[in-house]
mmCIF file of C-alpha atoms in Angstrom:
data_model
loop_
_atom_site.group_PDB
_atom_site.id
_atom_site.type_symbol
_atom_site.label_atom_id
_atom_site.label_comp_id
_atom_site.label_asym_id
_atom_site.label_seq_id
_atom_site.Cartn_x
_atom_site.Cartn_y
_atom_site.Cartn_z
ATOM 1 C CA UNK A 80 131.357 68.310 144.312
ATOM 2 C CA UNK A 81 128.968 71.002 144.617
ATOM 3 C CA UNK A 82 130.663 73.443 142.711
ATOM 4 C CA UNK A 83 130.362 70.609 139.805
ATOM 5 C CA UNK A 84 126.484 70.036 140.956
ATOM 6 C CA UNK A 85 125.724 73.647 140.701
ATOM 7 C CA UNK A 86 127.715 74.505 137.332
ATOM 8 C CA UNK A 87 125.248 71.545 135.891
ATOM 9 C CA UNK A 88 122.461 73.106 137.101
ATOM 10 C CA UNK A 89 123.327 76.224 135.111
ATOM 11 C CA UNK A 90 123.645 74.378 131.747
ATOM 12 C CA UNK A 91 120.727 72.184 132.537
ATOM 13 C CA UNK A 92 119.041 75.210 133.115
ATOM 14 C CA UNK A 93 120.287 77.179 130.422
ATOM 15 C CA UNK A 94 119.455 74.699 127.777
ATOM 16 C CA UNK A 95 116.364 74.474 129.101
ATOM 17 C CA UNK A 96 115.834 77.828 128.524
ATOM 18 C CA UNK A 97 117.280 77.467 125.082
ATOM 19 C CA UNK A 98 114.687 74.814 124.290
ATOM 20 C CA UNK A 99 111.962 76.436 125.128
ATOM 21 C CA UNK A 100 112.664 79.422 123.027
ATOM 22 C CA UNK A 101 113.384 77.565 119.963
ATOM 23 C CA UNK A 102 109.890 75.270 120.916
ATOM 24 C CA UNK A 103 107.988 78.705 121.271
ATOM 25 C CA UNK A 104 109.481 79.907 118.205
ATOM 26 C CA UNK A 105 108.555 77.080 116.248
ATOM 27 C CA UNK A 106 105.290 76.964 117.581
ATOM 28 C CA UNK A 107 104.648 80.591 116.245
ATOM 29 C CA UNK A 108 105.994 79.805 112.817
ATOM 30 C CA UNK A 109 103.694 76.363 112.602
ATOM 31 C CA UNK A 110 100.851 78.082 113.850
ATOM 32 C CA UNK A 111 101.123 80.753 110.724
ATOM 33 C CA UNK A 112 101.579 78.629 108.342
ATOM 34 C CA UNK A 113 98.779 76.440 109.952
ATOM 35 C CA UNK A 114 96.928 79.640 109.870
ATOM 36 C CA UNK A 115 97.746 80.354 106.607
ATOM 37 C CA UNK A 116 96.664 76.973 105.042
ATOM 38 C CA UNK A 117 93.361 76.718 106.598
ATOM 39 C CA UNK A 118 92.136 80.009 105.538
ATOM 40 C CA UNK A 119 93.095 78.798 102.129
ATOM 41 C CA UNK A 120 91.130 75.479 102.181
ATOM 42 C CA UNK A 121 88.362 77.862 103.818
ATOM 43 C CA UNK A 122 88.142 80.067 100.714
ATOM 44 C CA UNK A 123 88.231 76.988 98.779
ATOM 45 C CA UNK A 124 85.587 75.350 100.790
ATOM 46 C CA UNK A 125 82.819 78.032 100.506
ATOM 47 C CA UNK A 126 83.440 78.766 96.854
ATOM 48 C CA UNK A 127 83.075 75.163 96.065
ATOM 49 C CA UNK A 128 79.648 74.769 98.111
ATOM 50 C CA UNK A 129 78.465 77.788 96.864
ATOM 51 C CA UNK A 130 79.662 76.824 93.550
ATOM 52 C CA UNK A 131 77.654 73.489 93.321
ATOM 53 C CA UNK A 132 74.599 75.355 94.520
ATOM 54 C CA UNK A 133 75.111 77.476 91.485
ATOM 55 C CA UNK A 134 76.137 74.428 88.837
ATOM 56 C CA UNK A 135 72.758 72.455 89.961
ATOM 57 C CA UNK A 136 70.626 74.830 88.945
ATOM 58 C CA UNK A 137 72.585 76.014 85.900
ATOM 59 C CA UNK A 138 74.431 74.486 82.645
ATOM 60 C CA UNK A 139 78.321 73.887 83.331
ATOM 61 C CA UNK A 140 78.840 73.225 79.564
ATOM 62 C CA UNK A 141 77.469 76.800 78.683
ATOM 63 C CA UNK A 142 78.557 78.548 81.581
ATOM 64 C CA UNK A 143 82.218 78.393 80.296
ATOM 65 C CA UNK A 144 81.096 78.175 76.714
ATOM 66 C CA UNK A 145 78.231 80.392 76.646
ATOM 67 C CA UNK A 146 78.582 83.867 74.703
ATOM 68 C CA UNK A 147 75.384 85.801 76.923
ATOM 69 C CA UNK A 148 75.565 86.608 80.302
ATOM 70 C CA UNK A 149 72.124 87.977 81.170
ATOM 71 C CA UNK A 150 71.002 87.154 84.230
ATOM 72 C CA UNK A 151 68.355 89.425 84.515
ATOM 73 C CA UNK A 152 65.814 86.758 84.857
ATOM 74 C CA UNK A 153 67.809 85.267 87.762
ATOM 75 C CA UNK A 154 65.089 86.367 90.561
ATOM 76 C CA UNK A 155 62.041 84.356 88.479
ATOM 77 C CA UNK A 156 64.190 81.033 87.766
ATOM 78 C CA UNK A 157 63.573 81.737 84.195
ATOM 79 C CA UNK A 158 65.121 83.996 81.027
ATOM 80 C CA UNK A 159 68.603 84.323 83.262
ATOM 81 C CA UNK A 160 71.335 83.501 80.688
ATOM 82 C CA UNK A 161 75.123 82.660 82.566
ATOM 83 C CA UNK A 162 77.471 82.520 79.217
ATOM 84 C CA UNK A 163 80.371 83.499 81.283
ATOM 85 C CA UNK A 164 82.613 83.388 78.031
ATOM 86 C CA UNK A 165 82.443 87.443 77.225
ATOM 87 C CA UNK A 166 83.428 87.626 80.609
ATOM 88 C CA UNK A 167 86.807 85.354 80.950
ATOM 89 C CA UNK A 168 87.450 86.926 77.406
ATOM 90 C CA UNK A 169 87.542 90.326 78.969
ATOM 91 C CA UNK A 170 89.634 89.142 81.681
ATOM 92 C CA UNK A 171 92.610 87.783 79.984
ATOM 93 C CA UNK A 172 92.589 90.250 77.173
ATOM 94 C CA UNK A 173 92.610 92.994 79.326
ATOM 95 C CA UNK A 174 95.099 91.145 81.292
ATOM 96 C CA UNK A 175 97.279 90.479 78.234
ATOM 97 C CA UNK A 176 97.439 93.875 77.514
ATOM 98 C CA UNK A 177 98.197 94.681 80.540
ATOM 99 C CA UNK A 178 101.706 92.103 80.680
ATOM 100 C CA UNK A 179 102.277 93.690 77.425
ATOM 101 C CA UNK A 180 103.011 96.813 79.020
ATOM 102 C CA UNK A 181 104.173 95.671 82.283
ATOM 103 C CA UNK A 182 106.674 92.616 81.299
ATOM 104 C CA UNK A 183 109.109 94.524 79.005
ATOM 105 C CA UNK A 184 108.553 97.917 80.830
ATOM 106 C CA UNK A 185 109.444 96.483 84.046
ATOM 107 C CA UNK A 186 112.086 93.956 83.369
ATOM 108 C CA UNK A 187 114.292 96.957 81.132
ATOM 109 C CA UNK A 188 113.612 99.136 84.311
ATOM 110 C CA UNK A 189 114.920 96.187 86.502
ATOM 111 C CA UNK A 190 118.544 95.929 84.477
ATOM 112 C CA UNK A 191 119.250 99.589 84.291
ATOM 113 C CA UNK A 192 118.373 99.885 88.136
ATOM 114 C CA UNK A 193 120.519 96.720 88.929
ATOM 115 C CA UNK A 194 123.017 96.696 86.088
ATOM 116 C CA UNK A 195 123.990 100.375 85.078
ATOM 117 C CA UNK A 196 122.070 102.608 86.950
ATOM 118 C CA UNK A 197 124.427 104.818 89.812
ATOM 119 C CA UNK A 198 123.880 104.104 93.679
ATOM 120 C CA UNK A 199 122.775 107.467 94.114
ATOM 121 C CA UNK A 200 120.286 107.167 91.033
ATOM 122 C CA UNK A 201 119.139 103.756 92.301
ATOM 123 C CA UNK A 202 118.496 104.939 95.956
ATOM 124 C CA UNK A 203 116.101 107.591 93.988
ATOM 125 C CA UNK A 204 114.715 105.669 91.151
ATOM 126 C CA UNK A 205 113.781 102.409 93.290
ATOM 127 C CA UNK A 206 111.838 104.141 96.035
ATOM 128 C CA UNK A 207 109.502 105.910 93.856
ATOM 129 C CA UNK A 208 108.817 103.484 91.733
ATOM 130 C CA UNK A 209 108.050 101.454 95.063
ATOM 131 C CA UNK A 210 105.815 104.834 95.658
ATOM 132 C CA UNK A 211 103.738 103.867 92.418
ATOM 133 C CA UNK A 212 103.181 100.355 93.545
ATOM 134 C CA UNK A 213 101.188 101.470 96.997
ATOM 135 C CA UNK A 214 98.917 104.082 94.611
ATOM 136 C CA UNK A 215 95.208 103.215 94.963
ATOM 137 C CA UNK A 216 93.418 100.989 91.921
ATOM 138 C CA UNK A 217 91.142 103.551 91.810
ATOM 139 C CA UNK A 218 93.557 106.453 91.736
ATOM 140 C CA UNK A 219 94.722 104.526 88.711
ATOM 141 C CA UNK A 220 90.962 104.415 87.779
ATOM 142 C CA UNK A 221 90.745 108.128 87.571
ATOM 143 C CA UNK A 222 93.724 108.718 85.376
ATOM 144 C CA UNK A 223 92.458 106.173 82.774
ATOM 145 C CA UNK A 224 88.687 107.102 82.819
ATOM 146 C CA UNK A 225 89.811 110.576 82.482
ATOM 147 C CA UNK A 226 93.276 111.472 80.673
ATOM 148 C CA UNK A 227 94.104 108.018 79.246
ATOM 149 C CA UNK A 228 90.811 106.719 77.869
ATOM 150 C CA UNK A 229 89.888 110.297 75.781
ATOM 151 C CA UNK A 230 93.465 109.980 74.523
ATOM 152 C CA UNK A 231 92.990 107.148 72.776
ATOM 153 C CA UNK A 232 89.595 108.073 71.358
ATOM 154 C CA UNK A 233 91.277 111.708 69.758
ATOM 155 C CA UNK A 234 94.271 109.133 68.561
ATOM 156 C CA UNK A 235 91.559 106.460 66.655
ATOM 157 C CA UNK A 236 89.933 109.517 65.411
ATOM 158 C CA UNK A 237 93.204 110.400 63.764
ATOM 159 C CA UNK A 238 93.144 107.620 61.711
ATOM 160 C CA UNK A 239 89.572 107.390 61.036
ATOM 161 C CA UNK A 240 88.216 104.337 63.339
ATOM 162 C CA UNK A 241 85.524 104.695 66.119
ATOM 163 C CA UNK A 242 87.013 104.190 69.725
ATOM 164 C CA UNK A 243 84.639 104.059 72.912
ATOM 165 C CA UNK A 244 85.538 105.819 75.746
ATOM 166 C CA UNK A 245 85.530 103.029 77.755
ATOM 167 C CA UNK A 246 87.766 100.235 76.113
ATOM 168 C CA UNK A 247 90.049 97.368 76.890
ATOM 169 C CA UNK A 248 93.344 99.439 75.678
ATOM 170 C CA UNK A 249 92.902 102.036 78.133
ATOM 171 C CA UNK A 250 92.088 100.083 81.119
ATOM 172 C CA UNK A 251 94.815 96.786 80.055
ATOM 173 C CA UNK A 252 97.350 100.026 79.016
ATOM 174 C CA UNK A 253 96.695 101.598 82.599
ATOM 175 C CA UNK A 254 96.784 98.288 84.209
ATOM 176 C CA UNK A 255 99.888 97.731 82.839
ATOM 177 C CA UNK A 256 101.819 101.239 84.501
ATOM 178 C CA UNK A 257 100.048 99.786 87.893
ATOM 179 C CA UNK A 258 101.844 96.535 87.951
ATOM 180 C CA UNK A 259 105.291 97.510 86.310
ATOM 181 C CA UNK A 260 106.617 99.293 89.110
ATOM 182 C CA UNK A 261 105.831 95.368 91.004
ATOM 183 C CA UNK A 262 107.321 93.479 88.541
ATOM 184 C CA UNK A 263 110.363 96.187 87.980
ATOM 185 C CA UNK A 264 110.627 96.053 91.955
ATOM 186 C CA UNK A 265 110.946 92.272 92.274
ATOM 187 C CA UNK A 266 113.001 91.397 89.075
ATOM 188 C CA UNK A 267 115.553 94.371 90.499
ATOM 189 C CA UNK A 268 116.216 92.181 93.937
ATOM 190 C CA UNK A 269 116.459 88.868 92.149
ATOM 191 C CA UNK A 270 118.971 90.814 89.178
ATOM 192 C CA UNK A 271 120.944 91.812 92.362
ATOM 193 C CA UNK A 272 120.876 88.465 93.716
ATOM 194 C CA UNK A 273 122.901 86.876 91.278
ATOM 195 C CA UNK A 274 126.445 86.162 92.449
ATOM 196 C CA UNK A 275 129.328 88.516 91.169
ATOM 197 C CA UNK A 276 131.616 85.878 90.765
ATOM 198 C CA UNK A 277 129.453 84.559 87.792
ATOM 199 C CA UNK A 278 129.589 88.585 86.520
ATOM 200 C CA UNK A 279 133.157 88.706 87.048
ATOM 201 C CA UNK A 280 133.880 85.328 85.738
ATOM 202 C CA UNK A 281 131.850 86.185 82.696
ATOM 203 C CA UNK A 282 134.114 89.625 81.840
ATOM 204 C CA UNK A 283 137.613 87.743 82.811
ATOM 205 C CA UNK A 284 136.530 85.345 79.597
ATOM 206 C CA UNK A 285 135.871 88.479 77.444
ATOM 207 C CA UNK A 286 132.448 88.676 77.401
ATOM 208 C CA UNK A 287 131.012 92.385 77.246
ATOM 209 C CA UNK A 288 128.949 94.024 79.749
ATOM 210 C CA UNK A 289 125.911 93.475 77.938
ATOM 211 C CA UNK A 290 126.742 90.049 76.743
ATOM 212 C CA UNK A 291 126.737 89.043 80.508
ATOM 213 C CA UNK A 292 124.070 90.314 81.337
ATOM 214 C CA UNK A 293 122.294 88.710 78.694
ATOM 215 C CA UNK A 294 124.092 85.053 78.967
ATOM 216 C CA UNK A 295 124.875 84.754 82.769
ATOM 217 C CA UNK A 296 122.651 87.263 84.840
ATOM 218 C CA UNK A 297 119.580 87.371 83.494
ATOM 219 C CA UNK A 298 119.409 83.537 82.999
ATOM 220 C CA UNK A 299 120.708 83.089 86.299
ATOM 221 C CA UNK A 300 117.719 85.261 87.939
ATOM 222 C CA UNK A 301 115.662 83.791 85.215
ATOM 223 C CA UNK A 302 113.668 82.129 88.065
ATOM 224 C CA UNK A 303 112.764 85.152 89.989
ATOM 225 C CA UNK A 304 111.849 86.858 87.276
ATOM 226 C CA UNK A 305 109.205 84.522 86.301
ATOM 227 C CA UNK A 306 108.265 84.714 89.321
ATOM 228 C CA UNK A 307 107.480 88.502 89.433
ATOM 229 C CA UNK A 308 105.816 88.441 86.043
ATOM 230 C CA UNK A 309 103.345 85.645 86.846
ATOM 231 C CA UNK A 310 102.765 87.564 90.181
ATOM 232 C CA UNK A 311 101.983 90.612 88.442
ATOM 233 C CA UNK A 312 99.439 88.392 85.531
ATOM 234 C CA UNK A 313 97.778 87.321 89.268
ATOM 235 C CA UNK A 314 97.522 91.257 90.205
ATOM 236 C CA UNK A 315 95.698 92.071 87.025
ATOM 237 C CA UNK A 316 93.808 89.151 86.987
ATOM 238 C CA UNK A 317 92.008 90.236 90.123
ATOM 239 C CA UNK A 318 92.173 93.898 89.723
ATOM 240 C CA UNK A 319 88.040 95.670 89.689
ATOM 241 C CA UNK A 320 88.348 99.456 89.570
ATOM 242 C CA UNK A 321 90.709 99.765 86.908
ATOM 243 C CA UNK A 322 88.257 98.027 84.862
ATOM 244 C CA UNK A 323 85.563 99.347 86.090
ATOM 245 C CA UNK A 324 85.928 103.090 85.250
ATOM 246 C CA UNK A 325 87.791 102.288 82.144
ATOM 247 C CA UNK A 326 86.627 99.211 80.473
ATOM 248 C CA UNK A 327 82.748 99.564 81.652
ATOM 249 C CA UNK A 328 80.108 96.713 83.221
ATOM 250 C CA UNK A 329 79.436 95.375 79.684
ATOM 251 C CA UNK A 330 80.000 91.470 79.043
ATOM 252 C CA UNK A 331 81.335 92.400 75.270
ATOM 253 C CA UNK A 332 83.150 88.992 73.510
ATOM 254 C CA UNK A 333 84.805 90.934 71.391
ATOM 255 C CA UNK A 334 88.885 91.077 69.989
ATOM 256 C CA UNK A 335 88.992 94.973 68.911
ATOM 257 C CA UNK A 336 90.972 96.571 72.046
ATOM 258 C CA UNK A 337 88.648 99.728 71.570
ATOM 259 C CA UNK A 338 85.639 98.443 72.566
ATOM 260 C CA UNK A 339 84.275 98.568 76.063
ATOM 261 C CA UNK A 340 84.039 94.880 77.772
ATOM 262 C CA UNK A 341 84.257 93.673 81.531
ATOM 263 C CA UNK A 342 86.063 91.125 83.786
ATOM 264 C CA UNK A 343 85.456 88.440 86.131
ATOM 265 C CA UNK A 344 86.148 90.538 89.374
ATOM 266 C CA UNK A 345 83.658 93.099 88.120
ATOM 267 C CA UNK A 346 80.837 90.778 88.087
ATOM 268 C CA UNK A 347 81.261 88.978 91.077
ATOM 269 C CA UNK A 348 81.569 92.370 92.629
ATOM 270 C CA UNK A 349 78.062 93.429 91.125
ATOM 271 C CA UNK A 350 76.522 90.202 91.409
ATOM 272 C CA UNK A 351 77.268 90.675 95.340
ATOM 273 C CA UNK A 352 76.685 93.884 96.588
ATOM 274 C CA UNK A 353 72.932 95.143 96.435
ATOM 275 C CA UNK A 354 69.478 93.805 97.893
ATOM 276 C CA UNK A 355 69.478 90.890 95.954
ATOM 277 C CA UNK A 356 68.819 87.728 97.541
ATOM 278 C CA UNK A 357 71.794 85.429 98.725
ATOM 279 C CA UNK A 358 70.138 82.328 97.038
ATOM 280 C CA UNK A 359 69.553 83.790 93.768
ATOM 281 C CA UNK A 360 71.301 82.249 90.947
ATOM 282 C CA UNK A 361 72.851 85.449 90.293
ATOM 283 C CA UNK A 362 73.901 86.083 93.583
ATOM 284 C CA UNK A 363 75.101 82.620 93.338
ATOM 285 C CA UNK A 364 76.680 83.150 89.974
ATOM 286 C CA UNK A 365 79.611 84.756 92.211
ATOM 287 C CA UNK A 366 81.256 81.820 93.901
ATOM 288 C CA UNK A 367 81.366 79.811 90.513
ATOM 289 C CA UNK A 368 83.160 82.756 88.960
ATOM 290 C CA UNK A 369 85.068 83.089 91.971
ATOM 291 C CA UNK A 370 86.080 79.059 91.939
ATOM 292 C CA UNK A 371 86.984 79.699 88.280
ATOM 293 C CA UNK A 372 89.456 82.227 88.797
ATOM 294 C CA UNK A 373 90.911 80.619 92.093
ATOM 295 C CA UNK A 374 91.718 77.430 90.008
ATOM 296 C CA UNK A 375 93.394 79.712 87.341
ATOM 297 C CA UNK A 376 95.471 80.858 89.923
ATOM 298 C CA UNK A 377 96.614 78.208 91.195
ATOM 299 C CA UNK A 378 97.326 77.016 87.931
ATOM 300 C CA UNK A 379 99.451 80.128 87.223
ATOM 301 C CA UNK A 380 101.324 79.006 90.800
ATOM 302 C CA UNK A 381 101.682 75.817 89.785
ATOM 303 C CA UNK A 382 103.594 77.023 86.362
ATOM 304 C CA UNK A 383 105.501 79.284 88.015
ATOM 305 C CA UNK A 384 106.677 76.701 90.405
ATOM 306 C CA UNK A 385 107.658 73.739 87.846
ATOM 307 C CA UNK A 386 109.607 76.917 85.813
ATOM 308 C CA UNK A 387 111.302 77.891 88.683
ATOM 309 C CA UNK A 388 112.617 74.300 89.463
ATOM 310 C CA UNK A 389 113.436 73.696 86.132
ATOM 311 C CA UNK A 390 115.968 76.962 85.952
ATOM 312 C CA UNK A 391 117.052 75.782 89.473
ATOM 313 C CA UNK A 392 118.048 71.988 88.041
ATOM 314 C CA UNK A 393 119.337 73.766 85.100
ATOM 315 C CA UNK A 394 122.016 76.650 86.591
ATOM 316 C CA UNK A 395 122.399 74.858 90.172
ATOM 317 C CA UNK A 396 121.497 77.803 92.148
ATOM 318 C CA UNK A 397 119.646 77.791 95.004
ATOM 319 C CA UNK A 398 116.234 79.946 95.391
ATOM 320 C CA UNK A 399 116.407 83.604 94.660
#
């Protein structure tokens, strides 16, 4: 009997032991998530005080329909002007210029790398373009204020039409080369995700090599790459320096690519660092440009999401 007693006090123990690892580990995980949750409703919290503070003391209706943003008259109460149009304008052209670049670049980069491209070239194309992702904005910032931005100006010249040295094509064109090497990056690993039987499936019915990539692959990792090219319309959406050195400060509402005009992140930047006071309505003017973007964010998520579940129903694939 008490070789019996003692062999159940070694599983007893043992799953004890057991237990309390798998307790401690998912204690860890629920206190990261928990972690990560409540610093989101914290963000969300302070930009929607500080939002209201802003809204009560100035127009809703012409802050997102407004076409002057002028709040120079923000210290005295009076003359301050918060059109915040020229301003979202700037934000998703540039943007859209950007995606222009980045979405086709990136994706064509992500089937050669996946699809054609050797092991040995892939073990040296992927890592640097993994390299270009962890550049500095405002390494980025350099090349277009400097090299990028007088390019274009000699080209308009070319053909006769003014260009400013700081415009939206340089910094949305720049923008773009920062985020493709993301989106290229993360549309590669969800390409290589996608089963080989389907692939192999695909050429034993006599489809070509580029016929299944187009009708079995890429709709397959359809959902990933959505994925990757909404993340990357998040990255430029909150990229500054970029924009900054190449676009100007200047809340332009304008649709010609080669004029100078500014961004959301740039203002809320300016309107927060300096000696300006916190309850200024300029200061102020921050956190309701800062609410604005968050909620076109999660928008973008919450797109990206119902896409994602839709290819999901759609190929029955788990995922990628």
């Amino acid at each position: 009997m008490l070789p019996l007693a003692q062999t159940k006090a070694k599983k007893w123990l043992l799953n004890l032991k057991q237990n309390s690892k798998e307790i401690f580990t998912k204690s860890l995980l629920f206190v990261a998530t928990l972690v990560s949750i409540l610093t989101t409703f914290g963000i969300l919290f302070v930009l929607l005080f500080e939002a209201m503070l802003f809204f009560s003391r100035e127009s809703v209706s012409y802050f997102f329909t407004g076409k002057i943003w002028s709040p120079d008259g923000a210290f005295g109460a009076d003359g301050g002007m918060f059109g915040a149009l020229p301003l979202f304008s700037g934000t998703f052209y540039i943007t859209a210029i950007a995606m222009l670049v980045a979405i086709p670049v990136g994706i064509f980069s992500a089937i050669y790398l996946s699809e054609y491209a050797s092991n040995r070239a892939k073990n040296i194309l992927k890592p640097v373009l993994e390299i270009l992702a962890g550049i500095p904005t405002i390494v980025y910032g350099v090349f277009a204020a400097l090299i990028v931005s007088p390019m274009i100006v000699d080209a308009a010249a070319k053909f006769g039409v003014s260009a400013s040295y700081e415009s939206a094509l340089g910094a949305g064109f720049v923008m773009g080369v920062m985020i493709t090497p993301i989106i290229a990056s993360l549309c590669d690993d969800a390409l290589s995700s996608v089963p080989k039987s389907l692939e192999f499936g695909s050429l034993a019915l006599g489809m070509t090599r580029s016929e299944t990539i187009l009708f079995v692959t890429i709709p397959t990792a359809m959902p990933g790459i959505i994925a990757a090219c909404l993340l990357g319309v998040s990255r430029a959406l909150g990229e500054t320096m970029i924009v900054v050195m190449a676009a100007s400060l200047r809340a332009n509402l304008s649709l010609n690519p080669l004029e100078d005009m500014t961004t959301v992140t740039v203002k809320i930047v300016e309107a927060l660092t300096g000696d300006k006071e916190f309850d200024s309505s300029l200061t102020l003017s921050a956190f309701g440009l800062g609410l604005t973007l968050f909620v076109v964010t999660l928008l973008i998520n919450l797109v990206s999401v119902k896409i994602s579940n839709d290819f999901h129903k759609r190929y029955k694939i788990s995922n990628l």
